[in-house]
Structure formats: structure tokens, C-alpha cells
Short mmCIF file of C-alpha atoms in Angstrom, two decimals:
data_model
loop_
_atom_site.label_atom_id
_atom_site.label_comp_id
_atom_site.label_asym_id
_atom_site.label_seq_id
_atom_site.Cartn_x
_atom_site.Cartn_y
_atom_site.Cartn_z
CA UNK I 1 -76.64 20.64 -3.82
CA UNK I 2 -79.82 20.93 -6.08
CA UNK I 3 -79.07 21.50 -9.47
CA UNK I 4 -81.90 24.52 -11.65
CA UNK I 5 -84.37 21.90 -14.04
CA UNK I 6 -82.66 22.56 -17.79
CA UNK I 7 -84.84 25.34 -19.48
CA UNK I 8 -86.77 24.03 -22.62
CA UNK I 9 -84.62 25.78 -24.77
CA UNK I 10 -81.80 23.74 -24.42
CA UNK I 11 -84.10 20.76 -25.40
CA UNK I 12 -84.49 22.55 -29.17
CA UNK I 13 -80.43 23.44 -29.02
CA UNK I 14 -79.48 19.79 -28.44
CA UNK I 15 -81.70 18.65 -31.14
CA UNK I 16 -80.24 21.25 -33.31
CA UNK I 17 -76.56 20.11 -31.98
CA UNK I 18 -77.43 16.39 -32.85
CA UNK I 19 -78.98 16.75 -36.13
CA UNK I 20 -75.80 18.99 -37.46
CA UNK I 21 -73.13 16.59 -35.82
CA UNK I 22 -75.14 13.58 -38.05
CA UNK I 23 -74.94 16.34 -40.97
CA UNK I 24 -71.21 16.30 -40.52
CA UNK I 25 -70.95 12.73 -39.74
CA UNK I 26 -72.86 12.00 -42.83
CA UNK I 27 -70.48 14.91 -45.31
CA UNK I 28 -67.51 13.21 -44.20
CA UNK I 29 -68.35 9.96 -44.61
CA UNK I 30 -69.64 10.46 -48.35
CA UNK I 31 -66.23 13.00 -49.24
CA UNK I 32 -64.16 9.97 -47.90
CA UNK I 33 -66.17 6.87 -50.05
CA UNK I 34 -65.52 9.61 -52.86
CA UNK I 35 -61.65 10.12 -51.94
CA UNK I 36 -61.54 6.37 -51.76
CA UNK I 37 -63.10 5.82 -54.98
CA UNK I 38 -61.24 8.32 -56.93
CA UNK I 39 -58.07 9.20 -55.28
CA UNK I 40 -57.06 5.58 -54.68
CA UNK I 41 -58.26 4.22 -58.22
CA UNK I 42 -56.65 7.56 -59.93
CA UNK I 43 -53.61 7.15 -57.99
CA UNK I 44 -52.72 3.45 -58.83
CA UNK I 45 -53.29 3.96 -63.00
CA UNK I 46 -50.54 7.02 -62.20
CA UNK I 47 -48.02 4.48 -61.19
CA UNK I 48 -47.99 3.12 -64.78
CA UNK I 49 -46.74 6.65 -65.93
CA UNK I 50 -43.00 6.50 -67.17
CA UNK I 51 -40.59 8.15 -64.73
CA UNK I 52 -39.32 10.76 -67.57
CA UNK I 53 -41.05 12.73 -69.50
CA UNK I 54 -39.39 14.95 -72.49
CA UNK I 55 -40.56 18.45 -72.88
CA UNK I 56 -42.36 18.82 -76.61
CA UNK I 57 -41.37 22.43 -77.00
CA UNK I 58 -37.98 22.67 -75.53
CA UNK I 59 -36.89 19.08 -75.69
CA UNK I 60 -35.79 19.21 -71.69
CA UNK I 61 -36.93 16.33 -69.38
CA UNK I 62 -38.80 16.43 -66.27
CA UNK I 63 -39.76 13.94 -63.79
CA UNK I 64 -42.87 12.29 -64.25
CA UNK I 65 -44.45 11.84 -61.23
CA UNK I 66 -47.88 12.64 -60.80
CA UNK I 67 -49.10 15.60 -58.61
CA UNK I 68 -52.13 12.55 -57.83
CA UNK I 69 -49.36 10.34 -56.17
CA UNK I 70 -48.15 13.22 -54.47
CA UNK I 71 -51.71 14.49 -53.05
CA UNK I 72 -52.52 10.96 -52.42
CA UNK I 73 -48.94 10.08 -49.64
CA UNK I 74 -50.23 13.72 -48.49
CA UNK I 75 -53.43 12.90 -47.24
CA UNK I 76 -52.74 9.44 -46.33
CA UNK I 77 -50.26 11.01 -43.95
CA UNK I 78 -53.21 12.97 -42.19
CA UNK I 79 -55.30 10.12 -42.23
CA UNK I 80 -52.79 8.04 -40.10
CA UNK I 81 -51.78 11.08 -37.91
CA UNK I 82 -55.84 11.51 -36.94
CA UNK I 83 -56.21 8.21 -36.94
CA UNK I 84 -58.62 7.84 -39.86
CA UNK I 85 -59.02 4.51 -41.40
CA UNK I 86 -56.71 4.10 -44.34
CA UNK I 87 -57.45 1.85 -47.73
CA UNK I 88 -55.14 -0.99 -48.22
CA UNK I 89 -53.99 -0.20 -51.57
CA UNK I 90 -53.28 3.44 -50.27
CA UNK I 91 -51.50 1.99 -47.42
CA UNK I 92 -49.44 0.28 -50.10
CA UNK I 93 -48.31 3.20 -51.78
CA UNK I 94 -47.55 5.14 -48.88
CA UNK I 95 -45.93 2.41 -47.38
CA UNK I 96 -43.27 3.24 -50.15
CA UNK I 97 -43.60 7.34 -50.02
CA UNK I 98 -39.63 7.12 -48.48
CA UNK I 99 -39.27 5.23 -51.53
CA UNK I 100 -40.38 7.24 -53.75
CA UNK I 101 -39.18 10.51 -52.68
CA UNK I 102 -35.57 9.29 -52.41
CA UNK I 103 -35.76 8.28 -56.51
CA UNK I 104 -37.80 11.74 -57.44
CA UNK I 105 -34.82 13.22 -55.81
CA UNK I 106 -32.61 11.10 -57.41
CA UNK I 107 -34.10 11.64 -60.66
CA UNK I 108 -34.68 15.28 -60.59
CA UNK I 109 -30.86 15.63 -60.08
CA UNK I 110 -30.24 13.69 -63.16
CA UNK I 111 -32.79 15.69 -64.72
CA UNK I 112 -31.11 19.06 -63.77
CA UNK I 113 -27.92 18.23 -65.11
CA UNK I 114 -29.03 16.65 -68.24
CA UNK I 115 -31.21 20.05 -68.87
CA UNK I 116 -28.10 21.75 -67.87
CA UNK I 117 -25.83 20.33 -70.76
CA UNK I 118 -28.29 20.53 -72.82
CA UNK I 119 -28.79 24.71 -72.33
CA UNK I 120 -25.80 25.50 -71.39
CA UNK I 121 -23.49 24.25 -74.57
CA UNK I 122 -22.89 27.24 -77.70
CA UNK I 123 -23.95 25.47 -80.85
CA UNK I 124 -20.11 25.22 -81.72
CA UNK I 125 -19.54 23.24 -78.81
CA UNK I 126 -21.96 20.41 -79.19
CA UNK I 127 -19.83 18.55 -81.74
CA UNK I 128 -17.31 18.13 -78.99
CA UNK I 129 -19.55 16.35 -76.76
CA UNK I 130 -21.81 14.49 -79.22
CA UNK I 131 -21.15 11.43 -78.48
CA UNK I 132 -21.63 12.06 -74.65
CA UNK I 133 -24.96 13.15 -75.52
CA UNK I 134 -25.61 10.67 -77.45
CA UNK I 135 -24.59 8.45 -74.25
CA UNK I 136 -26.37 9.97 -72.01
CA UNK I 137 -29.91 9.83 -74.03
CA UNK I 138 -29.20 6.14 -74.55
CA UNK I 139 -28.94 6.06 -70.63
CA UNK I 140 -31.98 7.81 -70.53
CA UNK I 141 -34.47 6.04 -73.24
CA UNK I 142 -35.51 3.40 -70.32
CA UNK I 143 -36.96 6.02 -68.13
CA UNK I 144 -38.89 7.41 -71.31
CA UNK I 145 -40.43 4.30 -72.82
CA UNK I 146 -40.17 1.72 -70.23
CA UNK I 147 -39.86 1.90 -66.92
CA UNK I 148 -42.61 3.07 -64.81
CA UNK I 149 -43.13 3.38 -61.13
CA UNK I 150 -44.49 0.59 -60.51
CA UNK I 151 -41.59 -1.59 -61.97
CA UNK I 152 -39.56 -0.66 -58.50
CA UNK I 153 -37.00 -3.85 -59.14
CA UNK I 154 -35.38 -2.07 -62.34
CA UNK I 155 -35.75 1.46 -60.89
CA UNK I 156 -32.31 1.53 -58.56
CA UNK I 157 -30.40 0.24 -61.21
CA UNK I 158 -31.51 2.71 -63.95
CA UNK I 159 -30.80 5.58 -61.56
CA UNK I 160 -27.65 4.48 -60.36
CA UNK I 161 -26.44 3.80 -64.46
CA UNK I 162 -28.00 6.97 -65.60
CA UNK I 163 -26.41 9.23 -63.01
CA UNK I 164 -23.15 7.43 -63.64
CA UNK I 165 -23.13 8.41 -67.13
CA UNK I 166 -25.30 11.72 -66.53
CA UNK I 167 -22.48 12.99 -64.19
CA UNK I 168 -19.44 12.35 -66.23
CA UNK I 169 -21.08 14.36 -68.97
CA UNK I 170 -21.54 17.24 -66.91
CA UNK I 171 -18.39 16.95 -65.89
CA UNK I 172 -16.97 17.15 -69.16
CA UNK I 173 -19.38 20.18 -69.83
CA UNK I 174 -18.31 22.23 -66.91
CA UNK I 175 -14.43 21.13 -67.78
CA UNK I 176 -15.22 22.36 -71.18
CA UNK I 177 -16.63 25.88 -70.26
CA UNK I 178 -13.82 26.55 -67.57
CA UNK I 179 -11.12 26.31 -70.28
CA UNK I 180 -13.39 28.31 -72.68
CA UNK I 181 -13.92 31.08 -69.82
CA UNK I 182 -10.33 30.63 -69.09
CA UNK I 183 -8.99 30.66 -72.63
CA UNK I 184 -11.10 34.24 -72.99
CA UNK I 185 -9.64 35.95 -70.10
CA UNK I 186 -6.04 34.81 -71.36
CA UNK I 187 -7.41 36.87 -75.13
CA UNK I 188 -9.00 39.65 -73.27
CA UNK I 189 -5.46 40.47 -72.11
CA UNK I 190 -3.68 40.03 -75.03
CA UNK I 191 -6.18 42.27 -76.23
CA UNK I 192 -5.11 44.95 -74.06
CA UNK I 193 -1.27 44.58 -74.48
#
């Protein structure tokens, strides 16, 4: 069977087709040297952050890591799935993204129930607990001055004491408001006797 000769026009569309795929070629290749040079860079001066970081208005903590480090085991992700070259030192951290995910849940559970106590108690109640408090920021100081993410030897260990202590205070907290809401009730019905 004879195939029809290829009209000229398609001659000028696949020059047109060629010249955009190089276009593309050539966009993705310069947005990925740029990802590489500041995603990667950025991301590995955010692993010197401290894990905790104290509110300056309200005094509450929050975990402190960096919406960078998150973007960054993101993409890396994609790359891998498409197969896209990945940097080594990108690799690296997202070698670790299990890692990290299991402390930033970790942490933000310490940091809900420190935030918690710290809310939740009446002004006449802190005295009770003071000392608790004063426990658990002494816990907590590390993860606020010292330890960053990249110091992943001390990390376990400053979760596991900190949640130790960070628990048993909330404990005591939620102890102490039960009796308080149960000590009420018992005066709301003296009150109507």
C-alpha cells in the first residue's frame, strides 16, 4: 500500500513542534538548576533552626520546622516518583522525611499539651502547679536554645524526656479541673437545697 507524500505544511508544524519541545526542554532545565540552587541550599541552613519556637505575643510554643523542609521532602517525592534526577544532599534529607515526620508529630503533641496547661489553668490555680511548670519549661529549654534538626543523636532522647514530664503535667491539670468541675456541681446543689 502507497502511502499520500506529507503536505508541506506539516514540514512548518514539525519545526514549530521541535522548536517549542527545546523551549520546554530548555524552561525546565533552568527552573530545576534554580530549585537546585535555592531549594537545596535554603533547605539545609533550615535544619540549623531550633525545634521549638516560643510565641512572642502569647508565650505558647510551636514547632519549628520550616515550611522550606517541608516543600523541599514534597517535591523530592515527585522527583523520584517521575523519575527526575535528585541532588545528593536532597536525597539526604529526604532519606530522613519518615524521620522527621515521626518527631514533628511527636513534638507537636508535646506542644499541644504544654499550650494546653498553659491556657487552660484560672490564675488561682497556677500556684498549685508551679513547680510542674516550672518542670516542664526546664524540660523544654533544650528544644529552644539548643537542639536543632540537624543534631538527630540528642533529638529521641529530648522527646522521649520532655513528653515524660509534659504528660504527667497534663495529667495533673486535667486531675485538677475534674475535681474543680466536680467540686462545683456538688455547690450548685447545695445551692438549690
Amino acid at each position: 500500500r502507497t502511502h499520500a507524500p506529507v503536505p508541506e505544511e506539516f514540514k512548518d508544524v514539525d519545526d514549530q513542534f521541535c522548536r517549542l519541545r527545546k523551549k520546554l526542554e530548555n524552561y525546565e532545565h533552568d527552573r530545576y538548576a534554580k530549585w537546585k540552587a535555592s531549594s537545596v541550599e535554603t533547605t539545609k541552613e533550615k535544619l540549623k533552626l531550633r525545634l521549638l519556637r516560643r510565641q512572642e505575643k502569647t508565650g505558647l510554643l510551636r514547632v519549628n520546622f520550616d515550611q522550606a523542609l517541608t516543600r523541599l521532602l514534597r517535591e523530592v517525592r515527585f522527583f523520584l516518583i517521575f523519575d527526575i534526577p535528585v541532588p545528593d544532599e536532597a536525597q539526604k534529607i529526604f532519606d530522613k522525611a519518615a524521620t522527621y515526620r515521626h518527631w514533628v508529630a511527636q513534638l507537636d503533641h508535646i506542644v499541644t499539651l504544654y499550650n494546653s496547661v498553659l491556657t487552660e489553668l484560672l490564675p488561682v490555680e497556677e500556684p498549685l502547679v508551679e513547680d510542674r511548670i516550672q518542670k516542664m519549661d526546664t524540660a523544654l529549654a533544650p528544644g529552644l536554645t539548643e537542639l536543632k534538626w540537624s543534631k538527630e543523636d540528642k533529638i529521641p532522647d529530648f522527646i522521649e524526656n520532655t513528653m515524660k514530664v509534659v504528660v504527667d503535667v497534663s495529667a495533673v491539670v486535667d486531675i485538677l479541673k475534674g475535681n474543680l468541675k466536680h467540686v462545683s456541681a456538688i455547690l450548685a446543689d447545695w445551692c438549690k437545697e
